[in-house]
Structures are given as structure tokens and as C-alpha cells.
Short mmCIF file of C-alpha atoms and ligand atoms in Angstrom, two decimals:
data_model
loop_
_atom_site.label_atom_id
_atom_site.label_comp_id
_atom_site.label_asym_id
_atom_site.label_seq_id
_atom_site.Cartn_x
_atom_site.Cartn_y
_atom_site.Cartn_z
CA UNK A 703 129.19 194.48 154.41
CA UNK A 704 130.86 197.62 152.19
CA UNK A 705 133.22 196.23 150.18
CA UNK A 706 136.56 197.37 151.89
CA UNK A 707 139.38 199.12 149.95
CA UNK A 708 142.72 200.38 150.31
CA UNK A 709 143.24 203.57 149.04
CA UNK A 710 145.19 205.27 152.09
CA UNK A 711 146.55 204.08 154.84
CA UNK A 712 143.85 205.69 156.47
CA UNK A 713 141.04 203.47 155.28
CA UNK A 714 142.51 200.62 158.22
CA UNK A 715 143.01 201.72 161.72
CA UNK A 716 145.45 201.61 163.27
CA UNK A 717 144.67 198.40 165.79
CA UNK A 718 143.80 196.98 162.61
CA UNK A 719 147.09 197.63 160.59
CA UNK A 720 149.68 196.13 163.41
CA UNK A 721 147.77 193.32 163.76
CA UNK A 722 147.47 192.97 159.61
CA UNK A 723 151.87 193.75 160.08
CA UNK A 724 151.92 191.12 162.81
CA UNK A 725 150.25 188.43 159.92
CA UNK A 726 152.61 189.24 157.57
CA UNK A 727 155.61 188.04 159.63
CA UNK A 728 153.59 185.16 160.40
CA UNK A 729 152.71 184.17 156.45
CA UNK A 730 156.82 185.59 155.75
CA UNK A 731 158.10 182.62 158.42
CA UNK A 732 155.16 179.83 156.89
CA UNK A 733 156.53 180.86 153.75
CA UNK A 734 159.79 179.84 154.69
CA UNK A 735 158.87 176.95 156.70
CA UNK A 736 157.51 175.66 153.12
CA UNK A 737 153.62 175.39 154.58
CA UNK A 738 151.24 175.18 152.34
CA UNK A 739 148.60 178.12 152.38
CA UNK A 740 146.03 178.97 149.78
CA UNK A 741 143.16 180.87 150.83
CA UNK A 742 143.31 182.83 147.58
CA UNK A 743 142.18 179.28 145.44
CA UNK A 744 140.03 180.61 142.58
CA UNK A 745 140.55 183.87 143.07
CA UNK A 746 141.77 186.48 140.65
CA UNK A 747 143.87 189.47 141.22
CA UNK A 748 143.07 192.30 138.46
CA UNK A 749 146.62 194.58 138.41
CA UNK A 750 146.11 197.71 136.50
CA UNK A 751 149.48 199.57 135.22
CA UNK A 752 149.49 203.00 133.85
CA UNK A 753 153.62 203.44 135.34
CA UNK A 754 156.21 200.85 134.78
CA UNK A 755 157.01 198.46 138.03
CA UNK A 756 159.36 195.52 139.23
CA UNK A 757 159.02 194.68 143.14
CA UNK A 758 155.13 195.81 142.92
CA UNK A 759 154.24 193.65 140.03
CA UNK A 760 155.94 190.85 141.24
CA UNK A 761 154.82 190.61 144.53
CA UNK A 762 151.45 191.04 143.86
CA UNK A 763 151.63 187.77 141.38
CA UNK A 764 153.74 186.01 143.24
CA UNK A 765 151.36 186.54 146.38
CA UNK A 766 148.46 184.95 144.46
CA UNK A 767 150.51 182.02 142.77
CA UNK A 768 151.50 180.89 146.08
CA UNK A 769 148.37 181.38 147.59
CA UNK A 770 146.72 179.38 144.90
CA UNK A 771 145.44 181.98 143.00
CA UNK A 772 146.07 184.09 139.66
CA UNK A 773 146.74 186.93 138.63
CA UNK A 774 146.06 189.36 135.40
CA UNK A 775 148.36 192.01 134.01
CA UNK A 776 146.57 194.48 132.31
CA UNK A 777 148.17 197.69 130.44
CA UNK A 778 146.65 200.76 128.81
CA UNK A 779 148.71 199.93 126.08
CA UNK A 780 146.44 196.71 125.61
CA UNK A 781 143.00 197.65 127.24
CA UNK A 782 140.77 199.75 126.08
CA UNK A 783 141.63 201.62 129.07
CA UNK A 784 144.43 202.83 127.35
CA UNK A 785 141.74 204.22 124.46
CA UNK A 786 139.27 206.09 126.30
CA UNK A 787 136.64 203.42 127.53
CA UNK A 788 135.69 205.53 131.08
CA UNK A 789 137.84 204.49 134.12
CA UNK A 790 134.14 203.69 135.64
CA UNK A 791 132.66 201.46 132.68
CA UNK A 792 136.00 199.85 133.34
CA UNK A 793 136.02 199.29 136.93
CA UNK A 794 132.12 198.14 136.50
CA UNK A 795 133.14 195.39 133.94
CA UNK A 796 136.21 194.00 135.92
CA UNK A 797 134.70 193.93 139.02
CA UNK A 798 132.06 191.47 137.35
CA UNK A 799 135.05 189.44 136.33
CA UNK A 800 138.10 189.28 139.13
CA UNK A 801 137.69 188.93 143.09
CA UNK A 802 140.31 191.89 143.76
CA UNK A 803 142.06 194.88 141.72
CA UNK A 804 144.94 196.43 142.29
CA UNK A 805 145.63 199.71 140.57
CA UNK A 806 149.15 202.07 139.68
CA UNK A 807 148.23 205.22 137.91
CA UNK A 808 149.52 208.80 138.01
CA UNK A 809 145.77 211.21 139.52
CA UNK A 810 145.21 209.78 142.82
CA UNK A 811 141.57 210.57 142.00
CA UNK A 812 141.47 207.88 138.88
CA UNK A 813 141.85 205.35 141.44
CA UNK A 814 139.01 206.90 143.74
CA UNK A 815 136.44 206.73 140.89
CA UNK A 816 137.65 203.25 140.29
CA UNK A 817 136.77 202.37 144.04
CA UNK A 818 133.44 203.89 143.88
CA UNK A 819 132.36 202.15 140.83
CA UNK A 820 134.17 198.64 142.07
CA UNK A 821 132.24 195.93 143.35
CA UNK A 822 135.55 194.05 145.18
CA UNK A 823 137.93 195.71 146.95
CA UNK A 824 140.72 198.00 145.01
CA UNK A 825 144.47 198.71 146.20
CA UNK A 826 146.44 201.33 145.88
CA UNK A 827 149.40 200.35 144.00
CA UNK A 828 150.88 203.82 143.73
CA UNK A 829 149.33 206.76 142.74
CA UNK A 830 151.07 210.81 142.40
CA UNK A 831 149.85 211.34 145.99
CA UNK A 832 150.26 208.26 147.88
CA UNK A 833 152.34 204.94 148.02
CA UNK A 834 150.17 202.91 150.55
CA UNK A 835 151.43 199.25 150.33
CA UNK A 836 155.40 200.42 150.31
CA UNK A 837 154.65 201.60 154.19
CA UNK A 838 152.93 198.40 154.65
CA UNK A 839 156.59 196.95 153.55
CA UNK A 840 158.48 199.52 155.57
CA UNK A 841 156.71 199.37 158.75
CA UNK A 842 157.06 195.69 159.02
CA UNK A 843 160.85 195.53 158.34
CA UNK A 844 161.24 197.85 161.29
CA UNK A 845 159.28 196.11 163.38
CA UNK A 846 161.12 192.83 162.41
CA UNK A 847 164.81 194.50 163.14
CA UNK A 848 163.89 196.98 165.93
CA UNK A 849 160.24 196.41 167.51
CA UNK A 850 157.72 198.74 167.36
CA UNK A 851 157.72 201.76 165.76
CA UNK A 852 155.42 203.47 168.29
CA UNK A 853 157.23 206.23 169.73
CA UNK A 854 160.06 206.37 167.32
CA UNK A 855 162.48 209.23 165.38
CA UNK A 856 161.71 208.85 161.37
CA UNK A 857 163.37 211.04 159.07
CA UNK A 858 162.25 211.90 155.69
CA UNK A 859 165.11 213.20 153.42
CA UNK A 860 164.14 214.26 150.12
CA UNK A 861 161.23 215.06 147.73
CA UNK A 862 157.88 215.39 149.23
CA UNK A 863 156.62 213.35 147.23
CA UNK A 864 153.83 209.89 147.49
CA UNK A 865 156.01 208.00 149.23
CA UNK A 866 156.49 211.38 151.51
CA UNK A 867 152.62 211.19 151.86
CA UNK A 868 152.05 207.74 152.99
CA UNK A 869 155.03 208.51 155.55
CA UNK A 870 152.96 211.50 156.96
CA UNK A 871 150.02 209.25 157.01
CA UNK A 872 152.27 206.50 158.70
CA UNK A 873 153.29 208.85 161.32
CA UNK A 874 149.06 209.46 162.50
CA UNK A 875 148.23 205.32 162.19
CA UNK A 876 151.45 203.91 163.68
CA UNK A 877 152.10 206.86 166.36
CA UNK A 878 155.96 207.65 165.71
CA UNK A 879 157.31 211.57 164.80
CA UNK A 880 158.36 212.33 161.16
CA UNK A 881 160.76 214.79 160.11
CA UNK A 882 160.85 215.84 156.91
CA UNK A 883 164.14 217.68 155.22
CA UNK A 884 163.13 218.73 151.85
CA UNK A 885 164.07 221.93 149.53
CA UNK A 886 161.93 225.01 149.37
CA UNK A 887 159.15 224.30 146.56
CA UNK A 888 159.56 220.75 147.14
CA UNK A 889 157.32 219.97 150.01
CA UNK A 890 154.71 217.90 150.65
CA UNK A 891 150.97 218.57 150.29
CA UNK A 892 150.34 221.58 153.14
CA UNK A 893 147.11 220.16 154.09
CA UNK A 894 148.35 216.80 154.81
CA UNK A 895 150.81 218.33 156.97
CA UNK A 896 148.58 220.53 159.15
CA UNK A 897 146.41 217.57 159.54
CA UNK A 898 148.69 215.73 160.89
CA UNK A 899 150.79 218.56 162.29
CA UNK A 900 150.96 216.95 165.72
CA UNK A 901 153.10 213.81 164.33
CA UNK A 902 155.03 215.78 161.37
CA UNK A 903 157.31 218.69 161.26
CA UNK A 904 159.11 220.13 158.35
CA UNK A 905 162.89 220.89 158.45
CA UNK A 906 165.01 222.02 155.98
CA UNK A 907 168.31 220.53 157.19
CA UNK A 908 169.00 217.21 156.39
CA UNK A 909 171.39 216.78 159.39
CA UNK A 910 169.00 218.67 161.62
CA UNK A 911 166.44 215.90 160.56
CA UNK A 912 168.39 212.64 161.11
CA UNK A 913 169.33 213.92 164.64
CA UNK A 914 168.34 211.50 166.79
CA UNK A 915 166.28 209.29 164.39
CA UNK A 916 165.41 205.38 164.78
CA UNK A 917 164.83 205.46 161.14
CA UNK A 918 166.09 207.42 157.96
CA UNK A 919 164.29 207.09 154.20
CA UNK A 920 164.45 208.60 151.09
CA UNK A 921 163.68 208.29 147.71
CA UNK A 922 164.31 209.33 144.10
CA UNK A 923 164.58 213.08 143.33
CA UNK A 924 161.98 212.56 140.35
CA UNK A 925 159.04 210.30 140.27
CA UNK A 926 157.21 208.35 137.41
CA UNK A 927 155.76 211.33 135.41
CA UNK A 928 158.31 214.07 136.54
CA UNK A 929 161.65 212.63 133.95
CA UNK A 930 161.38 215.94 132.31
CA UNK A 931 162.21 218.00 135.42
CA UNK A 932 165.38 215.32 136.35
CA UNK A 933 168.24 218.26 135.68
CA UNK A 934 166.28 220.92 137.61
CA UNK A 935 165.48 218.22 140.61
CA UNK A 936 169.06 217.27 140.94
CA UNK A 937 170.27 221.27 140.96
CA UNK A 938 167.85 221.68 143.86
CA UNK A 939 167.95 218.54 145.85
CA UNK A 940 172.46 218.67 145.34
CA UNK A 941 172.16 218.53 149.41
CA UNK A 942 169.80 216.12 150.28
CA UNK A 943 171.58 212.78 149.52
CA UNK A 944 171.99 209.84 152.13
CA UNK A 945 175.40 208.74 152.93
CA UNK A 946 177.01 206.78 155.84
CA UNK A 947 178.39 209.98 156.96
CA UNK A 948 174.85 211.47 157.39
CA UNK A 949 173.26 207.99 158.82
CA UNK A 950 176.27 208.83 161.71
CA UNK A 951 174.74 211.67 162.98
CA UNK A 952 171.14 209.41 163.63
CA UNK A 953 170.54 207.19 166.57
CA UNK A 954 173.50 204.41 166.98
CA UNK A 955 170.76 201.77 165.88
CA UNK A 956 169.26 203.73 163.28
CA UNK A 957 167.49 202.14 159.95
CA UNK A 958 168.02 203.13 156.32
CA UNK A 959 165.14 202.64 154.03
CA UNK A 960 164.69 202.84 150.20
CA UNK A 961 161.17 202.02 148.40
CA UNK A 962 163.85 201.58 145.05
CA UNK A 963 164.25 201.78 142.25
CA UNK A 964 167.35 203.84 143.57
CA UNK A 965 169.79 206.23 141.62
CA UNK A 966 173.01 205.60 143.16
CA UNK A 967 175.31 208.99 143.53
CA UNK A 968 171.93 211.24 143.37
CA UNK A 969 169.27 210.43 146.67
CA UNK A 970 171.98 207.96 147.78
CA UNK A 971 176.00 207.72 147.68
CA UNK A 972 177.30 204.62 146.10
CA UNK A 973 177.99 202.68 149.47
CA UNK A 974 174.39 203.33 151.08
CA UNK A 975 172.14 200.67 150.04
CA UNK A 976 175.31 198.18 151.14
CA UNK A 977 175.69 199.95 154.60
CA UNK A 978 175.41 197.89 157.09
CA UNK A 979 172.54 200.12 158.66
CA UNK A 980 170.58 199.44 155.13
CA UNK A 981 167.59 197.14 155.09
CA UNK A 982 166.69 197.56 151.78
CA UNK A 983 166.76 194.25 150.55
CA UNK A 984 164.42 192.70 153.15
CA UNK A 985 162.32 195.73 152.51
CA UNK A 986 161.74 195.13 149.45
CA UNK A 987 160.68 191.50 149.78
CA UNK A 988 158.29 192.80 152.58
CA UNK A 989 156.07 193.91 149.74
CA UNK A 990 154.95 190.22 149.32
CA UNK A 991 154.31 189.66 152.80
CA UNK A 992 153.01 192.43 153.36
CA UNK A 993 150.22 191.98 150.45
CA UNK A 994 149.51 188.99 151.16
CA UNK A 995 148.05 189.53 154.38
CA UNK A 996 146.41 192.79 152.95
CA UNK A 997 144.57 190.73 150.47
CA UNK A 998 143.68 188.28 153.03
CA UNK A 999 142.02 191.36 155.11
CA UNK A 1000 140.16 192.92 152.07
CA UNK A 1001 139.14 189.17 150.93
CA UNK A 1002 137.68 188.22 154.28
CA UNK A 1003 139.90 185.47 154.49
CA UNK A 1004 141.66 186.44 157.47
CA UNK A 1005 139.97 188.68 160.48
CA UNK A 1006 142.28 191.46 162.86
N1 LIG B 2052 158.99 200.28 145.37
C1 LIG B 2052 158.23 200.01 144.29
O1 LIG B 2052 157.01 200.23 144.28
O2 LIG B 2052 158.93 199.47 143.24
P1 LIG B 2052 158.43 199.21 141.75
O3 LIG B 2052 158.23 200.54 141.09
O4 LIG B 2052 159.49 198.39 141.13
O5 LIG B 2052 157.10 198.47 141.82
N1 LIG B 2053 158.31 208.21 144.17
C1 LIG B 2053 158.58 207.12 143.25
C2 LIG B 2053 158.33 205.81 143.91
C3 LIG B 2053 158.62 204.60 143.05
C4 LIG B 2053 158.30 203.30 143.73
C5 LIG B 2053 157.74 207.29 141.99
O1 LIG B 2053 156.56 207.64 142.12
O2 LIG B 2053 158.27 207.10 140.90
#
């Protein structure tokens, strides 16, 4: 069999992903019920970062530890990565070496050459254009506080950025509409969004966007790689920030979603993430649930 990756959250299908969302709420209640499960004994989890992390890093080792496996952290700063050696020589010799790589860089298209040259599967641990395993994370905390997502209002507010990307893609595998209320010069990839123009629309209005929405999100005004361009970000995006007073004019049971880190009194006011509408928190421990049962599905320890 191909050796399976996760690049996009197109490379599962959909019947495949709710079923892989349903796992992780079973392995996030074992978990808690202290049962002991370690399909990943012997195994070794390459992780690969060219941008700084907390919640990805730590819920990728975490996942392996308690699944009875390890995991490596590699740097550029301290692989030879970091001085040239090809991205392909690279992915050749660590493939020989781990059972599973997971990769954060800034070109989306490092991380494709990776995958081609990999013999075990790679993940996506953020790239420039997409933020795969986050929407794993996201997905699953709305389905744990409202049900499914099929069908639902989600409203993007903010840069279009990756996270903005794997929303758009989110939209096409889990079937819900996405609005998207971001500045002029600050949308996301045009292609993406006539592919998928049936599930996404863009509006420029933040308050036109949350109208009616099950779910609101948003992130930082500048990504990993963009620090330079901070001042000019926070001129343009002055109108886009979430507040309880924008999360009124949404649905009565709307969501509020971060992926974090967050820059309170920029994306969102200084009471938002402690709203009472905010499920940040268990969103961000999602990512280890979440993970876990991706793993499980790329290391043909667990079948949909
Ligand atoms: N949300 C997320 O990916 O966080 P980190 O950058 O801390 O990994
Ligand atoms: N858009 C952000 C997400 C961080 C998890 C970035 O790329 O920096």
C-alpha cells in the first residue's frame, strides 16, 4: 500500500476524517479514564521545526509518550538541514531511521518534496499555506460542544492566512459554509476559493460575516515569517478584532475559536478568550487527541 500522508486535509475523505474525529473523542475519554493504550510501542515520531511552537510540539510528544512511543526534536539550527544538506537527501535518510515525520516549515512545497522522497508517512505541522492538524483540533471541539458541523454557519474574521486555508478546505470535507471577513489585499489564495466557491464566500464586513454563525475564528494579524509587516497588519486589520460585542450579533449558541498563540487587544479584545462562548482551552488540548488518532490512521494501527 502507498504510504499515506497528511499534507491537506484533502489527502483523507471526508467519511474517513469524522470517523478519524469520532476516535479522537474516544482515545480523549480512555485518556481520562487512565486506560492504558500503546499501539505506538517502538515507534518513533521524527518532528521537524523550521518556526518556533508550544501546543504543536507538545502534543505531538506527548501523543507518542503515552502511546508508548518516542519522539525526536530536530532543528535546523542542529541538523544539517539547517546547512544545506537537500530537504530530499534528508527526508531519504530519516525515513530509513523513524516510523513517522512530522514537519513545520514556512514553503508549503518543502514539505511536498519531503513527502515524495519519504518512505513513512509525513504530517503537516504547519506550513505558509496550510494548518491541517489545527482543523483536526477545531472540528472535534465543535463536535464535542455542539454536534456536527455538517450544515453549519463558520465565520472567518481576519487574515487569510494557513489557518484561513485549512478552514476553506474544512468547509469542502466537513460540508458546513465559511464566511470569510478579511481586508482588501489580505485574502486568501483566489484559487482555493473558486475551488471551493460553492462552500466559501468572501465578505468584507466582519459583522456581516458573524450573522447568523454556529461558529466564529480568528487568528493573529501576522504569522511566523511576516513580524516585519506587524505595524502595517495592525493599521489594516484596526476593524477586524473579536469581541463579545461582535460574538452577540452570531447565533445565540455560537463558538469562538483561537488556534493561539493569541495577541490580546489586536485579533481579540482582552475579555474574549475568557468569554463564556470561548472554547479555546479545550481546543487547544484537542491537538493531542486529535494526533493521536491521526497517527494511528497513517500507522495502520487503527482502520475508519
Ligand atoms: N496552534 C498552534 O499550532 O500552536 P503552536 O504554534 O504553539 O504550535
Ligand atoms: N497563522 C499563524 C498560526 C500559528 C499557529 C502562524 O502561521 O504563525
Amino acid at each position: 500500500m502507498a504510504t499515506r500522508h497528511f499534507l491537506t486535509l484533502l489527502d483523507i475523505e471526508p467519511a474517513t476524517l469524522e470517523k478519524l474525529l469520532d476516535r479522537a473523542i474516544e482515545l480523549k475519554t480512555m485518556l481520562r479514564k487512565g486506560v492504558q493504550h500503546e499501539p505506538f510501542r517502538n515507534k518513533v515520531l521524527g518532528m521537524i521545526f523550521e518556526k518556533s511552537s508550544t501546543r504543536t510540539r507538545v502534543s505531538f510528544e506527548s501523543a507518542m509518550l503515552q502511546c508508548g512511543g518516542g519522539a525526536i526534536f530536530l532543528s535546523p539550527r542542529d541538523t544539517q538541514l539547517g546547512r544545506g544538506e537537500p530537504v530530499a537527501d534528508t527526508a531519504r535518510v530519516l525515513s530509513r531511521m523513524v516510523d513517522i515525520i512530522m514537519i513545520r516549515t514556512f514553503e508549503h512545497e518543502k514539505i511536498e518534496t519531503f513527502a515524495r522522497y519519504s518512505s513513512v508517512p509525513v504530517i503537516n505541522a504547519l506550513t505558509d499555506t496550510y494548518h491541517p492538524c489545527q482543523l483536526l483540533a477545531d472540528i472535534q471541539t465543535f463536535i464535542e460542544h455542539r454536534g456536527s458541523i455538517r450544515g453549519k454557519i463558520v465565520a472567518w474574521v481576519g487574515d487569510g492566512n494557513n489557518m484561513c486555508h485549512s478552514y476553506i478546505e474544512a468547509a469542502r470535507q466537513f460540508g458546513f459554509q465559511l464566511r470569510i471577513a478579511c481586508p482588501e489585499g489580505f485574502e486568501p489564495n483566489a484559487n482555493l476559493v473558486a475551488t471551493h466557491s460553492d462552500r466559501v464566500t468572501i465578505v468584507r464586513d466582519p459583522k456581516a460575516a458573524v450573522e447568523h454563525a454556529h461558529l466564529v475564528a480568528t487568528d493573529v494579524w501576522a504569522s511566523m515569517g511576516q513580524e516585519e509587516e506587524q505595524d502595517h497588519r495592525a493599521n489594516a486589520f484596526a476593524n477586524y478584532q473579536v469581541s463579545p460585542a461582535l460574538m452577540n450579533l452570531a447565533a445565540k449558541d455560537a463558538l469562538f475559536m483561537h488556534c493561539l498563540p493569541a495577541h490580546r487587544g489586536e485579533e481579540v479584545s482582552e475579555d474574549m478568550l475568557d468569554d463564556p462562548r470561548s472554547v479555546v482551552w479545550d481546543e487547544a488540548e484537542n491537538r493531542l487527541h486529535a494526533q493521536k488518532a491521526l497517527m494511528e490512521y497513517l500507522l495502520g494501527n487503527w482502520k475508519p
